């Protein structure tokens, strides 16, 4: 079973940057795709972006040009680099892995952006 632990969240001012990391435990890292999601209080979790096993990335329109997802197969980590953060980016961010048959979730990390 895969276990994911997010880290790197915190409080920043608008225009600042944060780098979130997702540490993945298990033997399926190289054959898994990963996604980043975020949840606003009282709202449904929404998709932020994905990275495939071939390192192809896709992002939701609101973060294009600001967020970058990368993966390191040697270190079993997935990174979400967030630049030019805005107050509307405030949310709990989750890392998720998925294969053909299963999906796993991390515990989430809080990102708060002040104006």
Short mmCIF file of C-alpha atoms in Angstrom, two decimals:
data_model
loop_
_atom_site.label_atom_id
_atom_site.label_comp_id
_atom_site.label_asym_id
_atom_site.label_seq_id
_atom_site.Cartn_x
_atom_site.Cartn_y
_atom_site.Cartn_z
CA UNK A 1 0.00 0.00 0.00
CA UNK A 2 1.16 3.52 -0.80
CA UNK A 3 1.39 6.16 1.91
CA UNK A 4 1.67 9.87 1.13
CA UNK A 5 2.70 12.68 3.47
CA UNK A 6 2.47 16.32 2.38
CA UNK A 7 4.63 19.06 3.84
CA UNK A 8 5.64 22.64 3.12
CA UNK A 9 2.41 24.49 3.76
CA UNK A 10 2.30 27.73 5.67
CA UNK A 11 1.32 31.38 5.69
CA UNK A 12 2.55 33.73 2.98
CA UNK A 13 1.58 37.12 1.64
CA UNK A 14 0.06 37.56 -1.79
CA UNK A 15 2.74 37.30 -4.44
CA UNK A 16 4.83 34.94 -2.39
CA UNK A 17 5.81 31.35 -3.08
CA UNK A 18 5.58 27.99 -1.39
CA UNK A 19 6.94 24.60 -2.29
CA UNK A 20 4.87 21.61 -1.25
CA UNK A 21 6.38 18.16 -1.10
CA UNK A 22 4.71 14.78 -1.09
CA UNK A 23 6.78 11.95 0.34
CA UNK A 24 5.61 8.62 -1.00
CA UNK A 25 6.20 5.28 0.68
CA UNK A 26 5.71 2.05 -1.19
CA UNK A 27 6.93 0.14 -4.19
CA UNK A 28 4.62 1.60 -6.85
CA UNK A 29 6.00 5.13 -7.24
CA UNK A 30 7.46 4.82 -10.75
CA UNK A 31 4.30 3.25 -12.13
CA UNK A 32 1.92 5.73 -10.48
CA UNK A 33 0.55 9.01 -11.70
CA UNK A 34 0.05 11.78 -9.14
CA UNK A 35 -2.36 14.60 -8.65
CA UNK A 36 -2.59 17.66 -6.46
CA UNK A 37 -5.96 18.76 -5.13
CA UNK A 38 -7.18 21.45 -2.81
CA UNK A 39 -10.17 21.85 -0.54
CA UNK A 40 -11.73 25.09 0.62
CA UNK A 41 -13.59 25.08 3.96
CA UNK A 42 -17.03 23.61 3.50
CA UNK A 43 -16.39 22.94 -0.18
CA UNK A 44 -15.75 19.90 -2.31
CA UNK A 45 -12.17 19.03 -3.11
CA UNK A 46 -11.06 20.31 -6.51
CA UNK A 47 -8.35 19.23 -8.89
CA UNK A 48 -5.24 21.39 -9.23
CA UNK A 49 -2.98 19.41 -11.54
CA UNK A 50 -1.55 16.03 -12.43
CA UNK A 51 1.71 14.48 -13.48
CA UNK A 52 1.89 11.23 -15.40
CA UNK A 53 4.42 8.42 -15.25
CA UNK A 54 6.12 10.13 -18.20
CA UNK A 55 6.24 13.46 -16.31
CA UNK A 56 3.62 15.07 -18.50
CA UNK A 57 1.77 17.72 -16.50
CA UNK A 58 -1.67 19.24 -16.73
CA UNK A 59 -3.12 22.07 -14.64
CA UNK A 60 -6.40 23.71 -13.95
CA UNK A 61 -6.72 27.06 -15.66
CA UNK A 62 -6.50 29.17 -12.52
CA UNK A 63 -2.98 27.98 -11.69
CA UNK A 64 -1.43 27.73 -15.15
CA UNK A 65 1.79 29.71 -15.32
CA UNK A 66 2.03 29.89 -11.52
CA UNK A 67 2.15 26.27 -10.30
CA UNK A 68 4.53 23.55 -11.40
CA UNK A 69 4.37 19.85 -10.57
CA UNK A 70 7.44 17.66 -10.72
CA UNK A 71 8.43 14.18 -9.63
CA UNK A 72 11.65 12.54 -8.56
CA UNK A 73 11.48 8.80 -9.08
CA UNK A 74 14.79 8.27 -7.27
CA UNK A 75 13.59 10.02 -4.11
CA UNK A 76 9.93 9.00 -4.31
CA UNK A 77 8.75 12.58 -4.00
CA UNK A 78 6.27 14.76 -5.82
CA UNK A 79 6.57 18.53 -5.64
CA UNK A 80 4.12 21.36 -6.17
CA UNK A 81 5.92 24.66 -6.66
CA UNK A 82 3.49 27.53 -6.17
CA UNK A 83 4.48 31.02 -7.28
CA UNK A 84 2.63 34.33 -7.21
CA UNK A 85 0.20 33.00 -4.65
CA UNK A 86 -3.12 34.77 -4.26
CA UNK A 87 -5.64 34.80 -1.41
CA UNK A 88 -7.96 32.57 -3.43
CA UNK A 89 -5.28 29.87 -3.33
CA UNK A 90 -5.89 29.48 0.41
CA UNK A 91 -6.90 25.87 1.00
CA UNK A 92 -5.77 22.52 2.27
CA UNK A 93 -3.66 20.87 -0.41
CA UNK A 94 -3.62 17.12 -0.93
CA UNK A 95 -1.36 14.81 -2.85
CA UNK A 96 -2.88 11.75 -4.45
CA UNK A 97 -1.46 8.78 -6.29
CA UNK A 98 -3.35 6.53 -8.62
CA UNK A 99 -2.77 3.42 -10.65
CA UNK A 100 -5.14 1.45 -12.84
CA UNK A 101 -6.88 0.02 -9.78
CA UNK A 102 -6.27 2.17 -6.70
CA UNK A 103 -6.05 5.74 -5.47
CA UNK A 104 -4.34 6.94 -2.29
CA UNK A 105 -4.49 10.26 -0.44
CA UNK A 106 -2.23 12.16 1.89
CA UNK A 107 -3.37 13.98 5.02
CA UNK A 108 -3.15 17.44 3.48
CA UNK A 109 -1.20 20.58 4.30
CA UNK A 110 -2.64 24.04 4.92
CA UNK A 111 -1.74 26.92 2.63
CA UNK A 112 -2.87 30.38 3.70
CA UNK A 113 -2.28 33.47 1.58
CA UNK A 114 -2.87 36.89 3.09
CA UNK A 115 -3.52 40.05 1.12
#
